[in-house]
Coordinates of C-alpha atoms in Angstrom, one line a residue:
X32 CA 112.1 171.8 87.4
X33 CA 108.8 171.8 89.4
X34 CA 107.1 172.6 92.6
X35 CA 105.9 169.3 94.6
X36 CA 102.3 171.7 95.8
X37 CA 101.5 172.1 92.0
X38 CA 101.9 168.4 91.3
X39 CA 99.8 167.8 94.2
X40 CA 97.1 170.0 93.3
X41 CA 96.9 169.2 89.6
X42 CA 96.9 165.0 90.5
X43 CA 94.8 165.3 93.4
X44 CA 91.9 167.4 91.9
X45 CA 92.0 165.7 88.9
X46 CA 91.3 162.2 90.6
X47 CA 89.1 164.0 92.8
X48 CA 86.1 165.3 90.5
X49 CA 86.3 161.2 89.4
X50 CA 85.5 159.9 92.9
X51 CA 81.3 160.5 92.6
X52 CA 81.6 158.4 90.4
X53 CA 83.3 155.5 92.1
X54 CA 80.9 156.3 94.5
X55 CA 77.9 155.4 92.1
X56 CA 79.9 152.0 90.8
X57 CA 80.4 150.6 94.7
X58 CA 76.8 151.0 95.4
X59 CA 76.4 148.8 92.0
X60 CA 78.9 146.5 92.2
X61 CA 79.5 146.5 96.0
X62 CA 83.0 146.2 98.1
X63 CA 84.0 142.3 96.9
X64 CA 84.2 143.1 93.0
X65 CA 84.9 146.8 93.3
X66 CA 88.3 146.0 96.0
X67 CA 89.8 143.7 93.3
X68 CA 89.1 146.2 91.1
X69 CA 90.8 149.4 93.2
X70 CA 94.0 146.6 94.0
X71 CA 94.8 145.4 90.7
X72 CA 94.6 149.1 89.8
X73 CA 96.8 150.2 92.0
X74 CA 99.2 147.2 91.6
X75 CA 99.7 147.7 87.7
X76 CA 99.8 152.1 88.6
X77 CA 103.2 150.9 90.7
X78 CA 104.5 149.7 88.1
X79 CA 103.8 152.1 85.1
X80 CA 105.7 154.2 87.9
X81 CA 108.4 152.2 87.7
X82 CA 108.5 152.8 84.4
X83 CA 107.1 155.8 83.6
X84 CA 110.7 158.1 82.8
X85 CA 111.7 154.7 80.4
X86 CA 108.1 154.8 79.4
X87 CA 108.1 159.0 78.4
X88 CA 111.2 158.7 77.0
X89 CA 110.3 155.8 74.1
X90 CA 106.9 157.4 72.8
X91 CA 108.9 161.0 72.1
X92 CA 111.1 159.2 70.6
X93 CA 108.5 157.5 68.4
X94 CA 107.3 160.3 67.8
X95 CA 109.7 162.7 67.0
X96 CA 109.6 164.7 70.2
X97 CA 111.8 166.1 72.9
X98 CA 112.2 164.6 75.9
X99 CA 112.7 166.9 78.3
X100 CA 112.1 166.7 81.8
X101 CA 108.2 169.0 81.3
X102 CA 107.9 165.7 78.6
X103 CA 108.3 163.6 81.9
X104 CA 106.7 165.0 84.3
X105 CA 103.1 165.0 82.0
X106 CA 103.8 161.1 82.7
X107 CA 105.2 161.3 86.3
X108 CA 101.9 164.0 86.7
X109 CA 99.5 160.7 85.0
X110 CA 101.2 158.7 87.1
X111 CA 100.1 160.0 90.5
X112 CA 96.8 160.4 89.0
X113 CA 96.6 156.9 88.8
X114 CA 97.7 156.1 93.0
X115 CA 95.4 158.6 93.9
X116 CA 92.4 156.9 92.2
X117 CA 93.0 153.7 92.9
X118 CA 94.5 154.3 96.4
X119 CA 93.8 156.8 97.9
X120 CA 90.0 157.0 96.5
X121 CA 88.9 153.8 94.8
X122 CA 90.2 151.4 98.0
X123 CA 89.5 153.9 100.8
X124 CA 85.9 154.6 99.9
X125 CA 85.0 150.6 99.2
X126 CA 86.6 148.8 102.6
X127 CA 85.6 152.3 105.0
X128 CA 81.4 151.9 103.1
X129 CA 81.8 148.3 104.1
X130 CA 82.4 147.9 107.7
X131 CA 79.7 150.2 107.4
X132 CA 77.5 148.3 106.7
X133 CA 78.6 145.4 108.6
X134 CA 78.5 147.2 112.0
X135 CA 75.6 149.6 112.9
X136 CA 75.5 149.0 116.9
X137 CA 79.3 149.3 117.0
X138 CA 79.8 151.2 114.2
X139 CA 82.4 153.8 115.9
X140 CA 84.7 151.0 117.6
X141 CA 85.1 149.2 114.9
X142 CA 86.1 152.3 113.1
X143 CA 88.2 153.6 115.8
X144 CA 90.0 150.4 116.0
X145 CA 90.3 150.0 111.9
X146 CA 91.8 154.5 111.9
X147 CA 94.7 152.9 115.0
X148 CA 95.4 150.3 112.4
X149 CA 95.6 153.0 110.4
X150 CA 97.4 155.3 111.9
X151 CA 100.2 153.1 112.8
X152 CA 101.1 152.3 109.4
X153 CA 100.9 155.8 108.1
X154 CA 103.3 156.0 110.7
X155 CA 105.3 152.8 109.7
X156 CA 106.0 153.9 106.1
X157 CA 108.5 156.5 105.5
X158 CA 111.0 154.8 107.3
X159 CA 109.8 151.0 106.1
X160 CA 109.5 152.9 101.9
X161 CA 113.2 154.5 102.5
X162 CA 115.0 151.2 103.8
X163 CA 113.3 149.0 100.5
X164 CA 115.0 151.9 98.1
X165 CA 118.0 152.3 100.1
X166 CA 118.3 148.1 99.3
X167 CA 116.7 147.2 96.4
X168 CA 116.4 150.7 94.7
X169 CA 113.4 153.3 94.2
X170 CA 112.8 151.3 90.6
X171 CA 112.4 147.9 92.7
X172 CA 111.1 149.3 95.3
X173 CA 107.8 150.5 93.1
X174 CA 107.8 146.7 91.3
X175 CA 108.0 145.1 94.4
X176 CA 105.1 147.4 96.5
X177 CA 103.1 146.6 93.0
X178 CA 103.4 143.3 92.5
X179 CA 102.4 143.0 96.7
X180 CA 98.9 145.1 95.6
X181 CA 98.5 142.5 92.7
X182 CA 99.2 139.0 93.8
X183 CA 98.5 140.1 98.0
X184 CA 95.7 142.5 97.9
X185 CA 93.6 140.8 94.8
X186 CA 93.7 137.3 97.1
X187 CA 92.5 139.3 100.6
X188 CA 89.5 141.0 98.5
X189 CA 88.2 138.4 97.0
X190 CA 88.0 136.1 99.6
X191 CA 87.4 137.8 102.4
X192 CA 85.6 141.1 101.2
X193 CA 81.8 140.5 101.7
X194 CA 79.5 143.6 100.5
X195 CA 77.2 143.5 103.3
X196 CA 76.2 140.2 106.1
X197 CA 73.1 139.8 104.3
X198 CA 74.3 138.2 101.5
X199 CA 76.6 135.7 103.3
X200 CA 72.8 135.2 105.4
X201 CA 74.2 136.7 108.4
X202 CA 72.6 140.1 110.5
X203 CA 74.6 143.7 111.0
X204 CA 76.4 143.5 114.7
X205 CA 76.6 139.7 114.6
X206 CA 73.4 139.7 115.9
X207 CA 74.2 141.4 119.0
X208 CA 71.3 143.8 120.2
X209 CA 71.6 147.9 120.5
X210 CA 72.9 148.7 123.6
X211 CA 70.7 150.4 126.2
X212 CA 71.1 154.3 125.9
X213 CA 70.4 153.0 122.1
X214 CA 67.6 152.0 122.6
X215 CA 64.5 154.1 121.2
X216 CA 67.2 157.1 120.2
X217 CA 66.0 158.6 117.2
X218 CA 69.8 159.2 116.5
X219 CA 70.4 155.0 116.4
X220 CA 67.1 154.8 114.4
X221 CA 66.9 154.7 110.6
X222 CA 63.1 156.2 108.5
X223 CA 64.5 156.8 105.5
X224 CA 67.1 155.2 102.6
X225 CA 68.0 159.3 101.3
X226 CA 69.7 159.9 97.8
X227 CA 72.6 161.6 97.2
X228 CA 70.9 164.3 95.7
X229 CA 68.9 164.8 99.4
X230 CA 71.9 164.4 100.8
X231 CA 73.9 167.5 98.9
X232 CA 70.6 169.3 100.0
X233 CA 71.4 169.1 103.9
X234 CA 73.4 171.4 106.3
X235 CA 74.4 168.4 108.3
X236 CA 76.6 166.9 104.9
X237 CA 77.7 169.9 104.3
X238 CA 78.7 171.0 108.1
X239 CA 80.5 167.4 108.6
X240 CA 82.1 167.7 104.8
X241 CA 83.6 171.4 105.4
X242 CA 85.0 170.6 108.9
X243 CA 87.0 167.0 107.4
X244 CA 87.7 169.3 104.1
X245 CA 89.7 172.2 106.4
X246 CA 91.3 168.8 108.5
X247 CA 92.5 167.9 105.0
X248 CA 93.6 170.9 103.7
X249 CA 95.4 172.5 106.5
X250 CA 97.0 169.3 107.6
X251 CA 99.0 168.5 104.5
X252 CA 99.9 172.1 103.5
X253 CA 101.5 171.3 106.9
X254 CA 103.0 168.5 106.0
X255 CA 103.9 169.7 103.0
X256 CA 106.1 172.7 104.5
X257 CA 106.4 171.8 108.0
X258 CA 110.8 172.7 108.1
X259 CA 109.6 175.9 106.3
X260 CA 106.7 176.7 109.4
X261 CA 109.5 175.6 111.6
X262 CA 112.4 178.4 110.1
X263 CA 109.3 181.0 110.0
X264 CA 109.0 180.6 113.3
X265 CA 112.0 179.8 114.6
X266 CA 112.2 176.5 115.6
X267 CA 115.1 173.6 114.7
X268 CA 113.7 170.7 112.1
X269 CA 114.1 168.1 114.9
X270 CA 112.0 170.2 117.7
X271 CA 108.3 170.5 115.0
X272 CA 109.1 167.0 113.2
X273 CA 109.3 165.1 116.7
X274 CA 105.7 166.6 117.8
X275 CA 104.5 164.2 115.1
X276 CA 104.8 160.6 117.2
X277 CA 102.8 162.4 120.5
X278 CA 100.2 163.5 118.4
X279 CA 99.9 160.1 116.4
X280 CA 99.7 159.0 120.4
X281 CA 96.4 161.3 121.4
X282 CA 94.8 160.9 117.9
X283 CA 95.2 156.9 118.8
X284 CA 93.9 156.9 122.7
X285 CA 91.0 160.1 121.3
X286 CA 89.9 157.0 118.3
X287 CA 89.5 155.3 121.3
X288 CA 87.3 158.0 122.9
X289 CA 85.5 159.0 120.1
X290 CA 84.3 155.7 118.8
X291 CA 83.0 154.9 122.9
X292 CA 80.8 158.1 122.6
X293 CA 79.6 157.1 118.5
X294 CA 78.3 154.9 119.8
X295 CA 76.5 157.3 122.4
X296 CA 76.2 160.1 121.6
X297 CA 75.1 162.7 118.4
X298 CA 77.3 163.2 116.0
X299 CA 77.1 167.1 116.3
X300 CA 78.4 166.8 119.8
X301 CA 81.7 165.2 118.2
X302 CA 82.3 166.9 115.0
X303 CA 82.4 170.3 117.7
X304 CA 84.8 168.3 119.5
X305 CA 86.4 167.4 116.5
X306 CA 86.5 171.2 114.8
X307 CA 87.7 173.5 117.8
X308 CA 90.4 170.2 117.4
X309 CA 91.0 171.5 114.1
X310 CA 91.8 175.4 116.2
X311 CA 94.9 174.7 118.1
X312 CA 97.6 174.4 115.6
X313 CA 96.8 177.3 113.9
X314 CA 96.7 179.1 117.8
X315 CA 99.7 177.4 118.6
X316 CA 101.1 178.5 115.6
X317 CA 100.3 182.2 115.1
X318 CA 100.7 182.9 119.3
X319 CA 104.7 181.6 118.2
X320 CA 106.1 180.6 121.8
X321 CA 108.1 178.3 123.5
X322 CA 106.0 176.1 125.2
X323 CA 103.3 177.1 124.8
X324 CA 103.2 175.9 120.3
X325 CA 104.6 172.5 120.4
X326 CA 101.6 171.9 122.8
X327 CA 99.2 172.9 121.1
X328 CA 100.2 171.3 118.0
X329 CA 100.4 167.7 119.7
X330 CA 96.6 168.5 120.9
X331 CA 95.6 170.0 117.5
X332 CA 96.4 167.3 115.5
X333 CA 96.0 164.9 117.9
X334 CA 92.3 165.1 118.4
X335 CA 91.6 166.1 114.4
X336 CA 93.2 162.5 113.9
X337 CA 91.9 161.2 116.5
X338 CA 87.8 162.3 115.2
X339 CA 88.5 161.7 111.3
X340 CA 88.4 157.6 110.8
X341 CA 85.7 156.9 113.5
X342 CA 83.3 160.0 112.1
X343 CA 84.5 160.7 108.9
X344 CA 83.5 156.5 108.6
X345 CA 80.0 156.9 110.0
X346 CA 77.9 160.0 109.6
X347 CA 77.3 159.0 106.5
X348 CA 75.2 155.7 107.3
X349 CA 73.5 156.9 110.3
X350 CA 72.5 159.9 108.7
X351 CA 71.2 158.4 105.3
X352 CA 71.2 155.2 105.3
X353 CA 73.1 152.3 103.0
X354 CA 70.8 152.0 100.3
X355 CA 72.9 155.2 98.1
X356 CA 76.2 155.4 100.8
X357 CA 78.7 154.4 97.6
X358 CA 77.0 157.6 95.4
X359 CA 76.8 160.2 98.8
X360 CA 80.4 158.6 100.3
X361 CA 82.3 159.1 97.3
X362 CA 81.0 162.8 96.7
X363 CA 81.6 163.5 100.4
X364 CA 85.3 162.0 99.8
X365 CA 86.0 164.0 96.3
X366 CA 85.5 167.0 98.5
X367 CA 88.3 165.6 100.9
X368 CA 90.6 164.5 98.0
X369 CA 90.5 168.7 96.7
X370 CA 90.9 169.9 99.8
X371 CA 94.3 168.0 100.3
X372 CA 95.0 168.8 97.1
X373 CA 94.1 172.8 97.5
X374 CA 96.5 172.7 101.5
X375 CA 100.3 172.6 100.2
X376 CA 98.9 175.6 97.4
X377 CA 97.3 177.3 99.4
X378 CA 100.6 177.2 101.6
X379 CA 102.8 177.9 99.2
X380 CA 101.4 180.6 97.3
X381 CA 100.8 182.4 100.5
X382 CA 104.1 182.4 101.5
X383 CA 104.8 184.0 98.2
X384 CA 102.4 186.6 99.0
X385 CA 103.9 187.4 102.3
X386 CA 106.5 186.4 103.0
X387 CA 105.1 184.4 106.1
X388 CA 102.3 181.0 106.6
X389 CA 100.2 183.4 108.9
X390 CA 97.3 184.5 106.9
X391 CA 96.8 180.5 106.9
X392 CA 96.7 180.2 110.0
X393 CA 94.2 183.1 111.2
X394 CA 92.1 181.9 108.2
X395 CA 92.2 177.7 108.8
X396 CA 91.4 179.0 113.1
X397 CA 88.1 181.6 112.2
X398 CA 87.1 178.8 110.2
X399 CA 87.4 176.2 112.7
X400 CA 85.7 178.3 115.1
X401 CA 82.8 178.8 112.5
X402 CA 82.0 175.6 112.1
X403 CA 82.3 174.4 115.2
X404 CA 79.6 177.1 116.3
X405 CA 77.9 175.8 113.4
X406 CA 77.4 172.1 114.9
X407 CA 74.9 173.0 117.1
X408 CA 72.1 172.8 114.0
X409 CA 73.9 169.8 112.6
X410 CA 71.3 167.3 113.6
X411 CA 70.4 163.6 112.3
X412 CA 68.0 164.1 109.8
X413 CA 66.5 160.9 110.7
X414 CA 65.5 162.7 113.4
X415 CA 63.1 164.7 112.3
X416 CA 61.3 161.9 110.8

């Protein structure tokens, strides 16, 4: 037997450490080639998962090894690493960065719309996958999704993905001029193309990254342990699971607002708003009140989820330019993937030590407030130029 948090920790950490290299590759190959490569890699990884147990048994038999569950777990772990690397890593990085290059003055609005679409897909996927498994079986479900990735996603990537508008004889934003609020505003003017090394020496990069890392850590840990958290505070399973729906609806609404604000306001105000939102869900679980707790969980996850896609896709191209976008965003995304891996493991470890989750709630609540305060100094580096 094994614990899911441990498996997630190992696979996510390894895949996260490889993403800075993927970012550099993106800068060299561009979005079109990389999304085709990612689609093929993800598709074959899913096909591998459909037969990972058989592959483990065959190799064990060939080398006369013991075919225990531990041996098979190694092949399963490798499969999850591949999915994390090709899907959560390379495909996410490619798609998000391409939007950042095609849209400049209206980047926030476009990212907010794509964020809503992603949220809907994430919400529908568990039920759709469950229905597919019940219909044709788990092994065949892996195979169907793998074939779709290989045939459909590679086709879409090859025919419709382009790294930037210039290579198509076009200009960013379809040639639309800057909005009135952007004209003459140093927040929306690129004076320098920062290298990865220069970006990593920026206070703003680490403040923004830590807010997103905290959100990834806490939300993933919460999702892994949500049933046990409910039991720990005396809520029913259905009651706490039902909170996901209003939080998603609120997140979609906030995403539209953040997209509008992103094209008009300084991003440090929006990251402060997100950090404050990240403090509300743990605060609600600390208070442990039958009325206040559900409300704070919905608002907290709604704000954090609504801010996530838009701000994470906007701040790097606005702060550091487009020339080294892949290298910088690759490092940024690696922090998020590793944080999402640490979250479930941290929740599990804290519960083992204290028999409740209060210490992790207090830590994340305090950290979020500190980051919200620190956002005051998270200025766009282009302003000083």
